[in-house]
mmCIF file of C-alpha atoms in Angstrom:
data_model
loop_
_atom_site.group_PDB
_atom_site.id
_atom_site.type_symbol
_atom_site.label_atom_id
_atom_site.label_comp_id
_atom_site.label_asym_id
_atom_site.label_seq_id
_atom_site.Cartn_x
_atom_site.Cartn_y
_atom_site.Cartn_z
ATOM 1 C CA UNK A 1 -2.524 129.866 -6.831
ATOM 2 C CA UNK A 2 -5.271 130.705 -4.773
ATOM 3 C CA UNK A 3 -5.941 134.788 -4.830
ATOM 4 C CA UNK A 4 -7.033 136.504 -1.617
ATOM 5 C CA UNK A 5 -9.671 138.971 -1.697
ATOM 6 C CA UNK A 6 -8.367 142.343 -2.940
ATOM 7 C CA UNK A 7 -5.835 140.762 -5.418
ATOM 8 C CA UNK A 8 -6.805 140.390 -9.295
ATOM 9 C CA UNK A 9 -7.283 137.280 -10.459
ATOM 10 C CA UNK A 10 -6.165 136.341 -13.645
ATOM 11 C CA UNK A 11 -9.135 135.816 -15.808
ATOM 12 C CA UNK A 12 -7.695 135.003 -19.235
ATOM 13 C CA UNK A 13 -9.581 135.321 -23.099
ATOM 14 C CA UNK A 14 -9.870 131.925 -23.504
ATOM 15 C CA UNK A 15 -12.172 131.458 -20.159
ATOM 16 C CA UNK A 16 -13.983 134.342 -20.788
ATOM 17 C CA UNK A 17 -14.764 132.606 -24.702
ATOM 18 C CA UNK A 18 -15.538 129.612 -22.348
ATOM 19 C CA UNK A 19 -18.254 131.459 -20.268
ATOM 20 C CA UNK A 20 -20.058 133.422 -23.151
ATOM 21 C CA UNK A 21 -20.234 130.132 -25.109
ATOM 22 C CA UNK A 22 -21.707 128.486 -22.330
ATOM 23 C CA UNK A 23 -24.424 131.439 -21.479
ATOM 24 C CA UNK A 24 -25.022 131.495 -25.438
ATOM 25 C CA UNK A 25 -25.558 127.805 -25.922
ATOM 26 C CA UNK A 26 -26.996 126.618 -22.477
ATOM 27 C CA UNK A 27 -24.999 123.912 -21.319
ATOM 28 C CA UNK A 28 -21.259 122.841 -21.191
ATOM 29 C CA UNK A 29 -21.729 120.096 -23.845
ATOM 30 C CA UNK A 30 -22.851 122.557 -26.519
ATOM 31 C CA UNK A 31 -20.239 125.511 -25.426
ATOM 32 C CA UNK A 32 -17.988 122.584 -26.113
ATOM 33 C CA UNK A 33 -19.299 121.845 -29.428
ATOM 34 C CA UNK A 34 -19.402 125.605 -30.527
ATOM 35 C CA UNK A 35 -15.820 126.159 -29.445
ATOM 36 C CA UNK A 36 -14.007 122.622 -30.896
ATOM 37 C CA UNK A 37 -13.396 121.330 -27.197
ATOM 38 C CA UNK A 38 -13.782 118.201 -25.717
ATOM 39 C CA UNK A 39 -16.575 118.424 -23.385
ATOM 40 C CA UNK A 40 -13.871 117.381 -20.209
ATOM 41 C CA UNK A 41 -11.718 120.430 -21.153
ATOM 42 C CA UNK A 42 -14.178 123.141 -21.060
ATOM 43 C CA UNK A 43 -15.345 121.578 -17.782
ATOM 44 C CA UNK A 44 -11.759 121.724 -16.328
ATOM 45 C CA UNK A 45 -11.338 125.462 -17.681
ATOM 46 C CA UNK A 46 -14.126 125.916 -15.609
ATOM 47 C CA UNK A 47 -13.398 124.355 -12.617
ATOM 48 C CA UNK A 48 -9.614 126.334 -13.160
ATOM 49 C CA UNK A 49 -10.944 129.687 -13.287
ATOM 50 C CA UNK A 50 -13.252 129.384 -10.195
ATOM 51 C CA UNK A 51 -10.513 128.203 -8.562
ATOM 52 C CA UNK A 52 -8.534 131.602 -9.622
ATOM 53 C CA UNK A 53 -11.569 133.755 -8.831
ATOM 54 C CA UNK A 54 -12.911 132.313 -5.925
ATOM 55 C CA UNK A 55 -16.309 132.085 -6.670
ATOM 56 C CA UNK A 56 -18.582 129.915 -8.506
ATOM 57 C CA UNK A 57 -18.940 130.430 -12.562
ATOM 58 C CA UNK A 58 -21.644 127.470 -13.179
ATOM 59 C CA UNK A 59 -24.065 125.955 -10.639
ATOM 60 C CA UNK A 60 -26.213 122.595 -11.578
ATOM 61 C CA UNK A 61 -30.046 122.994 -12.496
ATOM 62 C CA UNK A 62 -31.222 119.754 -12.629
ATOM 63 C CA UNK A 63 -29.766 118.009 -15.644
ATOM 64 C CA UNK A 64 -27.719 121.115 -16.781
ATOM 65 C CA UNK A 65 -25.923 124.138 -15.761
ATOM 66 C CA UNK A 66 -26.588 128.218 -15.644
ATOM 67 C CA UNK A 67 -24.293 130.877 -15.023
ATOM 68 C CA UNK A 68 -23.624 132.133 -11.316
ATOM 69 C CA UNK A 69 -23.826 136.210 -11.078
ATOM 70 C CA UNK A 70 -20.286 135.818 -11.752
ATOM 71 C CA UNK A 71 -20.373 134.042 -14.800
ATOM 72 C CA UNK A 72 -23.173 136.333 -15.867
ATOM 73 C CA UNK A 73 -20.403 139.259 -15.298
ATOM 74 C CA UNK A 74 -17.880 137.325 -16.954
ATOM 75 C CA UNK A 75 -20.415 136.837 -20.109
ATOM 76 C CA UNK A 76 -21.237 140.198 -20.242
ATOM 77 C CA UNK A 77 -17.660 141.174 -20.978
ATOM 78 C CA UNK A 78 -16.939 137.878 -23.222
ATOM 79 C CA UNK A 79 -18.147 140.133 -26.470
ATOM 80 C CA UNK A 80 -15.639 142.882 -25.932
ATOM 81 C CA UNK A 81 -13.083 140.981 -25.440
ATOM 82 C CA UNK A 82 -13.749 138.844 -28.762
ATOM 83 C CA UNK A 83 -13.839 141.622 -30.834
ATOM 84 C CA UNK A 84 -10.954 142.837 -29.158
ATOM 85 C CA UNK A 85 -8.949 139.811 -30.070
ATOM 86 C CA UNK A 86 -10.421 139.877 -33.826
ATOM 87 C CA UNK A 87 -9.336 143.220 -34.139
ATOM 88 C CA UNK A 88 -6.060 142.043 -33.344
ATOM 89 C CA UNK A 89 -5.466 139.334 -35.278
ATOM 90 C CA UNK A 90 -6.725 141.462 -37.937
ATOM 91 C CA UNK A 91 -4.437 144.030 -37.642
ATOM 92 C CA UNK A 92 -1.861 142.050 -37.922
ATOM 93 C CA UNK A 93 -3.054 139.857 -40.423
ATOM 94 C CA UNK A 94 -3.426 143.159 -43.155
ATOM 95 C CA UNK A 95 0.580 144.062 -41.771
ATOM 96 C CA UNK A 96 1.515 140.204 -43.120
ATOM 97 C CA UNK A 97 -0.298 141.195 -46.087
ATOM 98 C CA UNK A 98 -3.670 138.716 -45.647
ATOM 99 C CA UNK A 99 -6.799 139.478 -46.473
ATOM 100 C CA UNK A 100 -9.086 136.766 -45.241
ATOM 101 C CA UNK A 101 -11.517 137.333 -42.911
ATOM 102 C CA UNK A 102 -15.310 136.082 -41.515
ATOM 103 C CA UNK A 103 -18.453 138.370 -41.257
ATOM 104 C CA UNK A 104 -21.563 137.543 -39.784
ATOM 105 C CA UNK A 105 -23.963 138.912 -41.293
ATOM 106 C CA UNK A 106 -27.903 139.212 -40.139
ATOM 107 C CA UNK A 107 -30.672 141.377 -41.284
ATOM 108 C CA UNK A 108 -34.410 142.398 -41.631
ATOM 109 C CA UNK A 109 -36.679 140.430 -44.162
ATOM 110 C CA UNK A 110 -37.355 143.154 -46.791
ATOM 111 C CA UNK A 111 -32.928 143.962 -46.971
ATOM 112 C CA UNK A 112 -32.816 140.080 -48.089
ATOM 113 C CA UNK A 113 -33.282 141.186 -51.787
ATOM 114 C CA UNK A 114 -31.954 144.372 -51.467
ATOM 115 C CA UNK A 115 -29.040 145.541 -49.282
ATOM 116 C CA UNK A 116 -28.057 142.091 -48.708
ATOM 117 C CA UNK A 117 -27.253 141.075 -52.313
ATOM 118 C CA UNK A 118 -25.989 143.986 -53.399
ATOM 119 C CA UNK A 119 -23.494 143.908 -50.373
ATOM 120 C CA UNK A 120 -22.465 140.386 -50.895
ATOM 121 C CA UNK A 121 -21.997 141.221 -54.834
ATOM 122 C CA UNK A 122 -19.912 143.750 -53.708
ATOM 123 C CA UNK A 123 -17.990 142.001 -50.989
ATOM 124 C CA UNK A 124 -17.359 139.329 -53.928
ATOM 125 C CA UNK A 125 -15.590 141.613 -56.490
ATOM 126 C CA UNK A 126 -13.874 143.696 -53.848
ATOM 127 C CA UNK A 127 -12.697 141.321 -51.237
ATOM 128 C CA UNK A 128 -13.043 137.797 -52.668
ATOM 129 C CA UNK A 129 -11.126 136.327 -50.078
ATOM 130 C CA UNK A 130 -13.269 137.441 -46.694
ATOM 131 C CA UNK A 131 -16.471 134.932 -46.125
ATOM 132 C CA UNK A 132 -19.789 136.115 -45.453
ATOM 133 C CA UNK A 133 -22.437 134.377 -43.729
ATOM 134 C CA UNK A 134 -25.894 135.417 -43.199
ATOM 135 C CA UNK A 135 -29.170 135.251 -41.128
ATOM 136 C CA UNK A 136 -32.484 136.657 -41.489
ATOM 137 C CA UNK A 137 -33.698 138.145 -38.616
ATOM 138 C CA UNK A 138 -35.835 141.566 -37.497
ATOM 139 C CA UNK A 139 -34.302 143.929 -35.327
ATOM 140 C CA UNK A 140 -34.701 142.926 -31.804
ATOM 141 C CA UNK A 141 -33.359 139.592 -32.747
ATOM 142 C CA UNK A 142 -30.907 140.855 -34.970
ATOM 143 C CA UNK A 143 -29.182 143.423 -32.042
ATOM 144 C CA UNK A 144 -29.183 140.721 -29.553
ATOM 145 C CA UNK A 145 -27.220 138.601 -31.696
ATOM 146 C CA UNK A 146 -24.552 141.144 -31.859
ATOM 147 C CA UNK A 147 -24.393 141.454 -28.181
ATOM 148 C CA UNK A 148 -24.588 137.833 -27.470
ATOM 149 C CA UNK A 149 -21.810 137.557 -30.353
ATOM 150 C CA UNK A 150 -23.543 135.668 -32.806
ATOM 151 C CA UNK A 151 -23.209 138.334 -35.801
ATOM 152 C CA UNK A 152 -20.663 140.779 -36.260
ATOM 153 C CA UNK A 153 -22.822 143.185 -38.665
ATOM 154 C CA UNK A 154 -26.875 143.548 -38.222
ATOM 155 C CA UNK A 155 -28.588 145.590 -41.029
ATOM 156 C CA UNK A 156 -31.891 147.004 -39.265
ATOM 157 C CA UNK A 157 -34.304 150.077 -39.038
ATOM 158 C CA UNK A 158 -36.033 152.304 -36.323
ATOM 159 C CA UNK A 159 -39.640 154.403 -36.736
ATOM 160 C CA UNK A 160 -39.027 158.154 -35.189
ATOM 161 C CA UNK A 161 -40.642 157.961 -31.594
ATOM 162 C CA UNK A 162 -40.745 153.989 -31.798
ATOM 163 C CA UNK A 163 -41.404 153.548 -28.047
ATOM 164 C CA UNK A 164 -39.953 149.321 -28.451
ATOM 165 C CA UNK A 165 -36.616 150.689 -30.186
ATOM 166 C CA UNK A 166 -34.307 147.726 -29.978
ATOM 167 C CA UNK A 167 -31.833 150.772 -30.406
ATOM 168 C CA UNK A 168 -32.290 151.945 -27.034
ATOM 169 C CA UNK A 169 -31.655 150.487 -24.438
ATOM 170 C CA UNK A 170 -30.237 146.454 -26.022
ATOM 171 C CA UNK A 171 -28.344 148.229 -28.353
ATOM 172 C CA UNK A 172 -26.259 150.463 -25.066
ATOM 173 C CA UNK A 173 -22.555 149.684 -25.546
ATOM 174 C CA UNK A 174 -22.688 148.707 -29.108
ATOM 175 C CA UNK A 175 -22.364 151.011 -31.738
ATOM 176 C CA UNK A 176 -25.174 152.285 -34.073
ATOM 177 C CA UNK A 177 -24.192 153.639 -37.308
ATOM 178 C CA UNK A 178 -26.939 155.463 -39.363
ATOM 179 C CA UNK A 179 -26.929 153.972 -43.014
ATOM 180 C CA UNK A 180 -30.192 156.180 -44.782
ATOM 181 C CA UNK A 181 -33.696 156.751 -44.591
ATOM 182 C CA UNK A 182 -36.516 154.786 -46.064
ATOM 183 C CA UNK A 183 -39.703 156.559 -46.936
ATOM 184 C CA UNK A 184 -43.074 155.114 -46.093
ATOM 185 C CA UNK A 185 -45.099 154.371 -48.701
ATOM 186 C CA UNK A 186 -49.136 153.729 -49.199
ATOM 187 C CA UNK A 187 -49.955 150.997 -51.103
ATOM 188 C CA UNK A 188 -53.802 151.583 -52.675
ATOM 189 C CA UNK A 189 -55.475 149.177 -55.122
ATOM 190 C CA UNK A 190 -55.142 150.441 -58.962
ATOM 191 C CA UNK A 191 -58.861 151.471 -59.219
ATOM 192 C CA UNK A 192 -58.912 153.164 -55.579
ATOM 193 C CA UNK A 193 -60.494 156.685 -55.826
ATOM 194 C CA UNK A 194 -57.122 158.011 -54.431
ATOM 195 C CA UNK A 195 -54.979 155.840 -56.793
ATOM 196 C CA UNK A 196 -54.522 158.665 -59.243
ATOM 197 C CA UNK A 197 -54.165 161.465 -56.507
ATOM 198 C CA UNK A 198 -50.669 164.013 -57.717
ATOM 199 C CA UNK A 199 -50.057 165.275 -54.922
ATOM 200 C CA UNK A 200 -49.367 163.153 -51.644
ATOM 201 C CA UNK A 201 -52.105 161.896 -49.843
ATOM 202 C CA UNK A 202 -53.306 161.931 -45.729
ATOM 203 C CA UNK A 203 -54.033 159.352 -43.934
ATOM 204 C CA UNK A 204 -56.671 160.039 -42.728
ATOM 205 C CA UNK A 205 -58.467 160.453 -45.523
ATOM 206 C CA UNK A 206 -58.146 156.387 -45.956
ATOM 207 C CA UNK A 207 -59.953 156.488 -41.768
ATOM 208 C CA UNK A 208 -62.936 154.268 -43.339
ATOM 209 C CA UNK A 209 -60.582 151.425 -45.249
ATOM 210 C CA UNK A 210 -59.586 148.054 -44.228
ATOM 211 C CA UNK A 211 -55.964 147.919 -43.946
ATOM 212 C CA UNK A 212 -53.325 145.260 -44.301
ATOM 213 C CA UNK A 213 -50.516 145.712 -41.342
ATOM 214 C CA UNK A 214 -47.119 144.490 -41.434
ATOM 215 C CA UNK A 215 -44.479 142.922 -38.577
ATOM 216 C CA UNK A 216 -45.478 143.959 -34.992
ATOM 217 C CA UNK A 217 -43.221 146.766 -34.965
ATOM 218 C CA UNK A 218 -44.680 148.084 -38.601
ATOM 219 C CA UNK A 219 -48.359 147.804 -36.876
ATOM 220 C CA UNK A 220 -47.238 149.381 -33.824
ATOM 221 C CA UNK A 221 -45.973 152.283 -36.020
ATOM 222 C CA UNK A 222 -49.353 152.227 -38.155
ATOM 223 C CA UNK A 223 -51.206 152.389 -35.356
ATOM 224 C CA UNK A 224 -49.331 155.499 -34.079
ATOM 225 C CA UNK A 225 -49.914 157.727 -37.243
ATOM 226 C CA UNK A 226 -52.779 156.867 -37.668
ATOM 227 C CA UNK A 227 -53.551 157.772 -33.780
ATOM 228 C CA UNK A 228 -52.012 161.393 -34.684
ATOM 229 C CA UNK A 229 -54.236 162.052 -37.452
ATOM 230 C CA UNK A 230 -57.470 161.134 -34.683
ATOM 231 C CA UNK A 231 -58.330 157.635 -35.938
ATOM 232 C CA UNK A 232 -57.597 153.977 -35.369
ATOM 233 C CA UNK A 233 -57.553 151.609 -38.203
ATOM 234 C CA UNK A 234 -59.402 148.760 -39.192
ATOM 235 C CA UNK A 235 -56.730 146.000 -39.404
ATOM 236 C CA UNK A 236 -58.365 143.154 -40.954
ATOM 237 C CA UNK A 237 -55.114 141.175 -42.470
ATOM 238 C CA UNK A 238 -51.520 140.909 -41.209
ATOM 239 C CA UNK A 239 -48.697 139.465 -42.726
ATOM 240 C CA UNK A 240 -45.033 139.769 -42.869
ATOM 241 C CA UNK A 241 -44.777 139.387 -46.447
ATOM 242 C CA UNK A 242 -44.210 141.761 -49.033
ATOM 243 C CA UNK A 243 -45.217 140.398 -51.969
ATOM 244 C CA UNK A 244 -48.710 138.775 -49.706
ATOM 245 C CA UNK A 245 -49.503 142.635 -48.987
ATOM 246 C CA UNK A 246 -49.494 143.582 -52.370
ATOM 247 C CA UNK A 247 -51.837 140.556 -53.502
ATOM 248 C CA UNK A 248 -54.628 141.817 -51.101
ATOM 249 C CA UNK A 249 -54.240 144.985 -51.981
ATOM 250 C CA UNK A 250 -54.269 144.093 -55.608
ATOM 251 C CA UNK A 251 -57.513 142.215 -55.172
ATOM 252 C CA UNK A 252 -58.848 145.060 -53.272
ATOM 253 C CA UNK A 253 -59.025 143.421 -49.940
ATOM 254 C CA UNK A 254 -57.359 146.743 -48.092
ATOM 255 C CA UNK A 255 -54.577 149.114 -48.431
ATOM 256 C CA UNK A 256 -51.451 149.653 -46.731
ATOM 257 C CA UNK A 257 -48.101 151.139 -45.992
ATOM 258 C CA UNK A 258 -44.683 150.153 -46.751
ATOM 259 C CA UNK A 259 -41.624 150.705 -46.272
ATOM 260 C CA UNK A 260 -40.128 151.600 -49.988
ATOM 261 C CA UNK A 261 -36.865 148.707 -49.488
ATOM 262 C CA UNK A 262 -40.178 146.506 -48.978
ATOM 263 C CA UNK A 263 -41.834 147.687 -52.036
ATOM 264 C CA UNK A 264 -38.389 147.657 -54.233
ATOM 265 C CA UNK A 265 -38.298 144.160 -52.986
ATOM 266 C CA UNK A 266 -40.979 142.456 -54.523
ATOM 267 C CA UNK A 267 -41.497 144.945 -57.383
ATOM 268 C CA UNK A 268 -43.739 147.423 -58.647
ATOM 269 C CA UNK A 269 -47.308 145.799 -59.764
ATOM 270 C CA UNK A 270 -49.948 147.086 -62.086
ATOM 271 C CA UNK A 271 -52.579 146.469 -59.749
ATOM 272 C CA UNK A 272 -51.692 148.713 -57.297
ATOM 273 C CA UNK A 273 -50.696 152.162 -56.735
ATOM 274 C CA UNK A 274 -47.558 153.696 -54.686
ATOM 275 C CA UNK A 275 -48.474 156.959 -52.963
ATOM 276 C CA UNK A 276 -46.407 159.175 -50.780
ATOM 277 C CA UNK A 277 -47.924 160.262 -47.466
ATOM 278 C CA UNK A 278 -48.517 163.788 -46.983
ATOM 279 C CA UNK A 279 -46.662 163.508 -43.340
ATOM 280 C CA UNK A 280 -43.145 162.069 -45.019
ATOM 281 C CA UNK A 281 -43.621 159.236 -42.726
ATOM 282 C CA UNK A 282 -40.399 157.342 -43.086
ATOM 283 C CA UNK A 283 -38.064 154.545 -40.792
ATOM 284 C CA UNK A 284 -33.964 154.966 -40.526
ATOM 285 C CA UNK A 285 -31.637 151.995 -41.525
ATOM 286 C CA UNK A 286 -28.999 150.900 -39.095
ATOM 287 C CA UNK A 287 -25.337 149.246 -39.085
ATOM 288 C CA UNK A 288 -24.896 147.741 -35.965
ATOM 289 C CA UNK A 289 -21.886 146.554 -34.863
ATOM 290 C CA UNK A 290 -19.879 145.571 -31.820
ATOM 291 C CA UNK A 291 -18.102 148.484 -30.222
ATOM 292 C CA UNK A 292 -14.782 148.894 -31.977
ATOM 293 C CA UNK A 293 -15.381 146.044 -34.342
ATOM 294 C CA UNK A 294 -14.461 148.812 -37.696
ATOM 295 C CA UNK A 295 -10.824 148.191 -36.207
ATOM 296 C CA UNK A 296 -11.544 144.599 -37.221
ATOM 297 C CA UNK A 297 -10.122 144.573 -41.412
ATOM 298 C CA UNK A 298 -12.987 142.122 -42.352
ATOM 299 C CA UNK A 299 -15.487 143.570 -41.141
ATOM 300 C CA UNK A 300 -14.214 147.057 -41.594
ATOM 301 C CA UNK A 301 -14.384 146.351 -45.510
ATOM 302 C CA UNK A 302 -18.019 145.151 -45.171
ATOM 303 C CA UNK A 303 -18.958 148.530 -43.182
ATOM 304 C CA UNK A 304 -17.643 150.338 -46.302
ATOM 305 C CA UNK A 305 -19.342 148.079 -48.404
ATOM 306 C CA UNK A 306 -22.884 148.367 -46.773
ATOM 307 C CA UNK A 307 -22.276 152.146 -46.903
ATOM 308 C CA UNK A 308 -21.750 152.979 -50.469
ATOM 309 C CA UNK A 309 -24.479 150.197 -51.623
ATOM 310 C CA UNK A 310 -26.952 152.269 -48.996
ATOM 311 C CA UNK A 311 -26.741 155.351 -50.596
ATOM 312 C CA UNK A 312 -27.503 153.501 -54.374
ATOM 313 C CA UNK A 313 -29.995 151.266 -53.454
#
């Protein structure tokens, strides 16, 4: 049928899964692939649906294929309406009495031996039957891959007046639940002057040490507080890992600050020292999720899950 302007075409679930996987995995072969089609039939749903809109979907770049602005319109609605559908068939699944479900899972380095396993411990006893998979993956990443439909459930965090808050403006349209604060912590080497200090300690008074800084975003945030007490650190050693900041710290190389999930993760160690800061400098922990996607049972169950292990761990 061939739709003059005005009318509204029919654009159908399965072409709009057709056009996400194809913006999400670059090329027709590999949205093929992803969805369990034969490479012919996802290029025939193509051609079918262009033929229905009246525009192009897919245009040739040399060897493969990009979206059109139409396909990039259709793409940007292809995550609604999958979580749409999974909320469907998950209603009715829990009124036929199943409880089986998928949830994919990604989150931030330091919740990989915290939040995670005590969620997927939890998920275990309480709903044996739903699967859980699971990436590792910071925040930016981690929000994107809910929008692009990757993961169904990110675990990630936010500093107050963090001006590259993935929460802002990637995360419009999805929903961002608030899970708990995490209080930032100095780590000081055992025999540091301040190491012994009762009562909670400024930063600036640590202006002349070498400090160890963290992920991008945790040296961005550094950098700020330490711009609001009037000095700028001497950053001398960055890593991403935990249990690498405490080793220079422990051998006296620096000091620096940590999230406390960070410093639960590896462990406290006898050569250093945890010390509050005297500003309660802290970061918030996020569920993000997919507009609508707690109507989904699966994933619903995991979003109580991730709640009541928050507020323990």
């Amino acid at each position: 049928m061939i739709h003059l302007p005005g009318e509204n075409p029919d654009i159908g679930a399965n072409a709009l899964r057709v056009v996400g996987a194809v913006h999400e995995f670059g090329s027709i072969t590999a949205a093929a692939a992803a969805l369990g089609y034969s490479q012919p039939a996802v290029s025939q749903q193509l051609k079918r649906l262009e033929k229905r809109l009246g525009l192009a979907v897919v245009e040739r770049v040399g060897r493969g294929v990009r979206l059109t602005e139409a396909g990039l319109v259709l793409a940007r609605h292809a995550v609604t309406v999958a979580t749409a559908l999974d909320a469907a068939r998950g209603e009715i699944a829990e009124l036929q009495g199943l409880r089986t479900g998928l949830v994919r899972l990604v989150a931030f380095p330091s919740a990989s031996a915290t939040l995670v396993p005590s969620l997927l411990a939890r998920m275990k006893q309480q709903h044996a039957q739903i699967s859980i998979t699971y990436l590792e993956a910071e925040p930016p990443e981690a929000v994107a891959a809910v929008r692009e439909n990757r993961a169904d459930l990110a675990i990630t965090f936010s500093y107050p007046g963090d001006r590259v808050d993935p929460h802002r403006e990637s995360a419009q349209g999805l929903r961002v639940a608030t899970l708990r604060r995490d209080e930032m912590m100095l780590v000081l080497p055992a025999g540091h002057p301040l190491a012994g200090a009762a009562a909670p300690i400024d930063l600036g008074d640590l202006a002349d040490e070498n400090w160890v800084a963290g992920c991008p975003r945790c040296r961005g945030h550094l950098l700020d507080l330490c711009d609001r007490r009037g000095f700028a650190p001497r950053i001398s050693y960055e890593t991403d890992n935990a249990a690498a900041v405490f080793g220079l710290v422990e051998a006296g190389i620096g000091v620096a600050l940590l999230p406390a999930l960070a410093i639960e993760s590896v462990g406290r160690r006898a050569g250093a020292s945890i010390r509050a800061t005297s500003g309660q400098d802290h970061r918030t922990l996020h569920a993000v999720t997919a507009a609508g996607a707690e109507r989904v049972p699966a994933l619903a169950a995991a979003l109580r899950a991730l709640v009541a292990i928050s507020s323990v761990v």
